[in-house]
Short mmCIF file of C-alpha atoms and ligand atoms in Angstrom, two decimals:
data_model
loop_
_atom_site.label_atom_id
_atom_site.label_comp_id
_atom_site.label_asym_id
_atom_site.label_seq_id
_atom_site.Cartn_x
_atom_site.Cartn_y
_atom_site.Cartn_z
CA MET A 1 1.16 113.78 -39.84
CA LYS A 2 2.68 115.77 -36.92
CA ALA A 3 1.56 114.64 -33.60
CA ASP A 4 0.30 118.07 -32.71
CA THR A 5 -2.03 118.00 -35.56
CA TYR A 6 -4.17 115.33 -33.88
CA SER A 7 -7.42 116.47 -32.27
CA ILE A 8 -6.82 113.76 -29.66
CA GLU A 9 -3.82 111.68 -29.04
CA LEU A 10 -3.58 108.98 -26.43
CA ASN A 11 -0.24 107.35 -25.60
CA ASN A 12 0.26 104.16 -23.47
CA LEU A 13 -2.65 105.03 -21.40
CA HIS A 14 -3.35 102.98 -18.26
CA VAL A 15 -6.68 103.59 -16.27
CA GLY A 16 -7.94 101.69 -13.41
CA TYR A 17 -10.57 101.71 -10.69
CA GLY A 18 -8.62 101.71 -7.37
CA ALA A 19 -6.09 98.93 -7.71
CA VAL A 20 -8.08 97.09 -10.40
CA PRO A 21 -6.77 97.92 -13.93
CA ALA A 22 -9.33 98.54 -16.80
CA LEU A 23 -7.25 99.86 -19.62
CA HIS A 24 -3.76 98.62 -20.47
CA ASP A 25 -1.24 100.50 -22.60
CA VAL A 26 -3.87 102.09 -24.85
CA SER A 27 -2.82 104.46 -27.72
CA LEU A 28 -5.18 106.00 -30.14
CA THR A 29 -5.36 109.12 -32.36
CA LEU A 30 -8.19 111.11 -33.58
CA SER A 31 -7.33 113.23 -36.76
CA LYS A 32 -9.18 116.39 -37.82
CA GLY A 33 -12.26 115.62 -39.95
CA GLN A 34 -12.55 112.04 -38.66
CA ILE A 35 -15.02 109.92 -36.82
CA VAL A 36 -13.13 107.34 -34.86
CA THR A 37 -14.96 104.38 -33.34
CA ILE A 38 -14.01 102.26 -30.48
CA ILE A 39 -15.83 98.96 -30.61
CA GLY A 40 -15.72 95.96 -28.17
CA ALA A 41 -17.81 93.63 -26.09
CA ASN A 42 -19.56 94.40 -22.67
CA GLY A 43 -16.93 95.23 -20.13
CA ALA A 44 -14.00 95.66 -22.72
CA GLY A 45 -13.27 99.09 -21.35
CA LYS A 46 -14.92 101.41 -23.96
CA SER A 47 -16.63 103.63 -21.38
CA THR A 48 -13.55 103.74 -19.24
CA MET A 49 -11.64 104.99 -22.35
CA ILE A 50 -14.10 107.83 -23.23
CA LYS A 51 -14.56 108.77 -19.51
CA ALA A 52 -10.67 109.17 -19.18
CA ILE A 53 -10.62 111.39 -22.44
CA ALA A 54 -13.60 113.48 -20.99
CA GLY A 55 -11.73 114.06 -17.81
CA LEU A 56 -14.07 111.90 -15.70
CA LEU A 57 -11.33 109.43 -14.78
CA ARG A 58 -7.74 110.16 -13.99
CA PRO A 59 -5.26 107.90 -15.82
CA THR A 60 -2.79 105.89 -13.72
CA SER A 61 -0.16 106.56 -16.34
CA GLY A 62 0.34 107.53 -19.94
CA SER A 63 -0.62 110.74 -21.79
CA ILE A 64 -3.72 112.30 -23.29
CA LYS A 65 -3.22 115.28 -25.64
CA LEU A 66 -6.04 117.63 -26.84
CA PHE A 67 -4.95 119.55 -29.89
CA GLY A 68 -1.34 118.80 -28.88
CA GLU A 69 -1.64 120.01 -25.32
CA PRO A 70 -1.34 117.52 -22.36
CA VAL A 71 -4.67 117.13 -20.55
CA ALA A 72 -4.57 113.92 -18.58
CA GLY A 73 -5.79 114.76 -15.07
CA VAL A 74 -7.58 117.92 -16.27
CA SER A 75 -11.18 117.88 -14.93
CA ALA A 76 -14.13 117.53 -17.32
CA ASP A 77 -15.45 121.07 -16.55
CA GLN A 78 -12.23 122.49 -17.76
CA LEU A 79 -12.18 120.46 -20.97
CA VAL A 80 -15.63 121.60 -22.10
CA PRO A 81 -14.40 125.28 -22.72
CA ARG A 82 -11.41 123.69 -24.56
CA GLY A 83 -13.75 122.15 -27.11
CA LEU A 84 -14.57 118.66 -25.77
CA SER A 85 -18.24 117.66 -25.29
CA LEU A 86 -19.48 114.19 -24.00
CA VAL A 87 -22.87 112.51 -24.69
CA PRO A 88 -22.62 110.20 -21.63
CA GLU A 89 -23.93 106.60 -21.63
CA GLY A 90 -27.66 106.53 -20.51
CA ARG A 91 -28.03 110.12 -21.58
CA ARG A 92 -28.26 111.63 -17.98
CA LEU A 93 -30.76 114.36 -18.94
CA PHE A 94 -32.41 116.42 -16.40
CA GLY A 95 -35.84 114.66 -16.59
CA ALA A 96 -37.79 117.38 -14.74
CA MET A 97 -36.59 120.09 -17.17
CA THR A 98 -37.81 120.89 -20.57
CA VAL A 99 -35.96 120.12 -23.85
CA ARG A 100 -35.09 123.79 -24.17
CA GLU A 101 -33.71 123.97 -20.61
CA ASN A 102 -31.69 120.80 -21.09
CA MET A 103 -30.24 122.24 -24.24
CA ALA A 104 -29.54 125.62 -22.63
CA LEU A 105 -27.54 123.81 -20.02
CA GLY A 106 -25.22 122.49 -22.70
CA ALA A 107 -24.14 126.08 -23.46
CA TYR A 108 -23.18 126.91 -19.92
CA CYS A 109 -19.60 127.65 -20.80
CA LEU A 110 -20.64 130.14 -23.50
CA SER A 111 -21.34 133.76 -23.00
CA ASP A 112 -22.07 135.25 -26.53
CA THR A 113 -25.91 135.10 -26.56
CA MET A 114 -25.91 135.76 -30.41
CA ALA A 115 -23.50 132.72 -30.94
CA ILE A 116 -25.59 130.59 -28.49
CA ALA A 117 -28.85 131.51 -30.30
CA ARG A 118 -27.18 130.67 -33.77
CA ASN A 119 -25.93 127.48 -32.40
CA PHE A 120 -29.33 126.53 -30.94
CA GLU A 121 -30.82 126.84 -34.50
CA LYS A 122 -28.10 124.97 -36.13
CA THR A 123 -28.47 122.18 -33.51
CA LEU A 124 -32.28 122.00 -34.07
CA SER A 125 -31.64 121.80 -37.75
CA TYR A 126 -30.07 118.42 -36.99
CA PHE A 127 -33.08 117.26 -35.04
CA PRO A 128 -36.24 118.92 -36.53
CA ASP A 129 -38.40 116.63 -34.35
CA LEU A 130 -37.20 118.53 -31.21
CA ARG A 131 -38.55 121.81 -32.45
CA ASN A 132 -42.05 121.01 -31.61
CA ARG A 133 -41.08 119.64 -28.31
CA LEU A 134 -38.97 122.35 -26.86
CA GLU A 135 -41.29 123.06 -23.93
CA THR A 136 -41.87 119.36 -23.23
CA VAL A 137 -40.29 117.90 -20.09
CA ALA A 138 -37.60 115.81 -21.10
CA GLY A 139 -38.43 112.81 -18.74
CA THR A 140 -41.66 112.31 -20.71
CA LEU A 141 -40.05 111.88 -24.07
CA SER A 142 -39.41 108.42 -25.80
CA GLY A 143 -35.96 106.91 -25.40
CA GLY A 144 -34.97 107.97 -29.01
CA GLN A 145 -36.17 111.58 -28.43
CA GLN A 146 -34.30 111.70 -25.08
CA GLN A 147 -31.10 110.49 -27.01
CA MET A 148 -31.65 113.30 -29.58
CA VAL A 149 -31.83 115.87 -26.62
CA ALA A 150 -28.65 114.40 -25.10
CA VAL A 151 -26.74 114.92 -28.31
CA ALA A 152 -28.31 118.35 -29.02
CA ARG A 153 -27.29 119.37 -25.35
CA ALA A 154 -23.65 118.16 -26.17
CA LEU A 155 -23.63 120.22 -29.36
CA MET A 156 -24.90 123.31 -27.57
CA SER A 157 -21.32 123.85 -26.17
CA ALA A 158 -20.14 124.31 -29.89
CA PRO A 159 -17.54 121.63 -29.31
CA ARG A 160 -14.59 120.93 -31.60
CA ILE A 161 -14.75 117.26 -30.51
CA LEU A 162 -17.79 115.25 -29.71
CA LEU A 163 -17.58 112.12 -27.56
CA LEU A 164 -20.33 109.75 -27.79
CA ASP A 165 -20.76 106.75 -25.46
CA GLU A 166 -23.21 104.02 -26.75
CA PRO A 167 -25.66 106.53 -28.39
CA THR A 168 -27.71 103.94 -30.23
CA ILE A 169 -28.21 101.41 -27.41
CA GLY A 170 -31.71 100.16 -27.07
CA LEU A 171 -33.16 102.49 -29.76
CA ALA A 172 -35.53 101.72 -32.53
CA PRO A 173 -33.91 101.35 -35.91
CA ALA A 174 -35.34 104.60 -37.35
CA VAL A 175 -33.90 106.60 -34.37
CA VAL A 176 -30.49 104.80 -34.83
CA ASP A 177 -30.49 105.93 -38.42
CA THR A 178 -31.32 109.53 -37.42
CA ILE A 179 -28.46 109.49 -34.78
CA SER A 180 -26.07 107.94 -37.35
CA ALA A 181 -26.92 110.50 -39.89
CA VAL A 182 -26.33 113.33 -37.50
CA ILE A 183 -22.92 112.02 -36.36
CA GLY A 184 -21.98 112.10 -39.99
CA THR A 185 -23.24 115.60 -40.59
CA VAL A 186 -21.68 116.85 -37.39
CA ARG A 187 -18.36 115.48 -38.62
CA ASP A 188 -18.86 117.19 -41.99
CA SER A 189 -19.53 120.42 -40.14
CA GLY A 190 -16.04 120.35 -38.71
CA VAL A 191 -16.45 118.63 -35.30
CA ASP A 192 -14.28 115.58 -34.83
CA VAL A 193 -15.96 112.53 -33.20
CA ILE A 194 -15.10 109.58 -30.97
CA LEU A 195 -17.83 107.19 -31.04
CA VAL A 196 -18.00 104.26 -28.54
CA GLU A 197 -20.30 101.45 -29.52
CA GLN A 198 -21.32 97.90 -28.78
CA ASN A 199 -23.17 97.83 -32.14
CA ALA A 200 -20.14 97.31 -34.37
CA GLU A 201 -22.31 97.31 -37.54
CA ILE A 202 -23.57 100.71 -37.02
CA ALA A 203 -20.20 101.89 -35.68
CA LEU A 204 -18.14 100.69 -38.70
CA ALA A 205 -20.80 102.01 -41.11
CA VAL A 206 -20.57 105.58 -39.73
CA ALA A 207 -16.83 105.76 -38.78
CA ASP A 208 -13.76 106.56 -40.87
CA TYR A 209 -11.39 104.67 -38.44
CA ALA A 210 -11.88 102.01 -35.81
CA TYR A 211 -10.15 100.53 -32.79
CA VAL A 212 -11.20 97.10 -31.34
CA LEU A 213 -10.95 96.96 -27.55
CA GLU A 214 -10.74 93.53 -25.71
CA ASP A 215 -10.12 93.22 -22.10
CA GLY A 216 -8.77 96.70 -21.74
CA ARG A 217 -6.34 96.40 -24.70
CA ILE A 218 -6.41 97.63 -28.30
CA VAL A 219 -6.12 94.41 -30.31
CA THR A 220 -6.50 95.76 -33.80
CA HIS A 221 -7.23 99.10 -35.60
CA GLY A 222 -7.65 100.27 -39.04
CA ASP A 223 -9.83 101.99 -41.56
CA ALA A 224 -13.46 101.15 -40.53
CA SER A 225 -14.45 99.97 -43.95
CA GLU A 226 -11.43 97.58 -43.99
CA LEU A 227 -12.19 96.31 -40.46
CA ALA A 228 -15.85 95.63 -41.42
CA ARG A 229 -14.41 93.18 -44.11
CA ASN A 230 -11.86 91.61 -41.60
CA ASP A 231 -12.75 87.93 -40.90
CA GLU A 232 -12.07 88.04 -37.18
CA VAL A 233 -13.98 91.32 -36.71
CA GLN A 234 -16.86 89.84 -38.74
CA ARG A 235 -16.96 86.64 -36.65
CA ALA A 236 -16.51 88.46 -33.24
CA TYR A 237 -18.51 91.57 -33.75
CA LEU A 238 -20.69 91.39 -36.87
CA GLY A 239 -22.25 88.02 -36.40
CA ILE A 240 -21.11 86.92 -39.89
P1 LIG B 301 -20.33 98.35 -21.47
O1 LIG B 301 -20.49 98.27 -22.96
O2 LIG B 301 -20.95 97.29 -20.63
O3 LIG B 301 -20.46 99.73 -20.86
P2 LIG B 301 -17.47 98.88 -21.57
O4 LIG B 301 -16.73 98.33 -22.64
O5 LIG B 301 -17.78 100.29 -21.70
O6 LIG B 301 -18.60 97.97 -21.25
P3 LIG B 301 -16.33 99.54 -18.97
O7 LIG B 301 -17.56 100.00 -18.47
O8 LIG B 301 -15.33 100.62 -19.29
O9 LIG B 301 -16.46 98.53 -20.25
O10 LIG B 301 -15.70 98.50 -17.99
C1 LIG B 301 -14.34 98.00 -18.08
C2 LIG B 301 -14.04 97.23 -16.88
O11 LIG B 301 -13.86 98.15 -15.78
C3 LIG B 301 -15.02 96.18 -16.59
O12 LIG B 301 -14.31 95.03 -15.99
C4 LIG B 301 -15.77 96.77 -15.41
O13 LIG B 301 -16.38 95.86 -14.65
C5 LIG B 301 -14.86 97.65 -14.77
N1 LIG B 301 -15.50 98.87 -14.23
C6 LIG B 301 -16.33 99.73 -14.86
N2 LIG B 301 -16.74 100.72 -14.07
C7 LIG B 301 -16.20 100.46 -12.76
C8 LIG B 301 -16.43 101.13 -11.57
N3 LIG B 301 -17.06 102.31 -11.32
N4 LIG B 301 -15.70 100.42 -10.48
C9 LIG B 301 -14.99 99.31 -10.67
N5 LIG B 301 -14.92 98.72 -11.88
C10 LIG B 301 -15.43 99.18 -12.82
#
């Protein structure tokens, strides 16, 4: 596959906090039509990686390409109109605003009101539970409902790539199933996905391809179904 056909391509990426390095020489590709997951323990560097891709952290060195175009150092607000949308860890909803208002904020970079309305309906079709709660203040919803709003808000920018940082953490199994199913549907609708997860079981079940991050380094990668059968991955991440 030609390099410029990747949706995202990281090459030899180094990212740190001040003088403290957090990611070392990380390379990764996201192909069109794929869900790529990054799994790893607490503190492995997963959030650092997704924040660097989303333009929230500036890499020390290395390259990030979005649809073949270099974007390392481009800020998050400039990447959203280029097709990148992030569901941040911890959701970061506007708790005093309604579900509808939170979702509307996700479409801030779009101006075609008809397209926004169509996208609003499409997004609600993924989360029918939200339809009856559009006028509810987001801060009063359950954790699972809030996570649905966070994903819905990210989809409202009509992204070509969706980045999700630990979307299932702390959620009840039924909500985890809903979020996992939506991630698959989103991929099938033509949006490529990078999914950061501590829960390797969920991540490997939903993803096409997976990278394992340890201490800021990619230690192995491969088809998600193959990694799920890998002895070391099973011992370290699947509790088998
Ligand atoms: P978690 O699942 O706990 O979020 P993670 O795999 O996402 O873990 P990161 O949050 O990316 O890991 O952290 C990677 C390393 O960078 C850790 O050593 C962490 O302590 C450090 N780190 C993260 N955020 C900061 C920060 N704002 N300032 C300094 N160091 C940080």
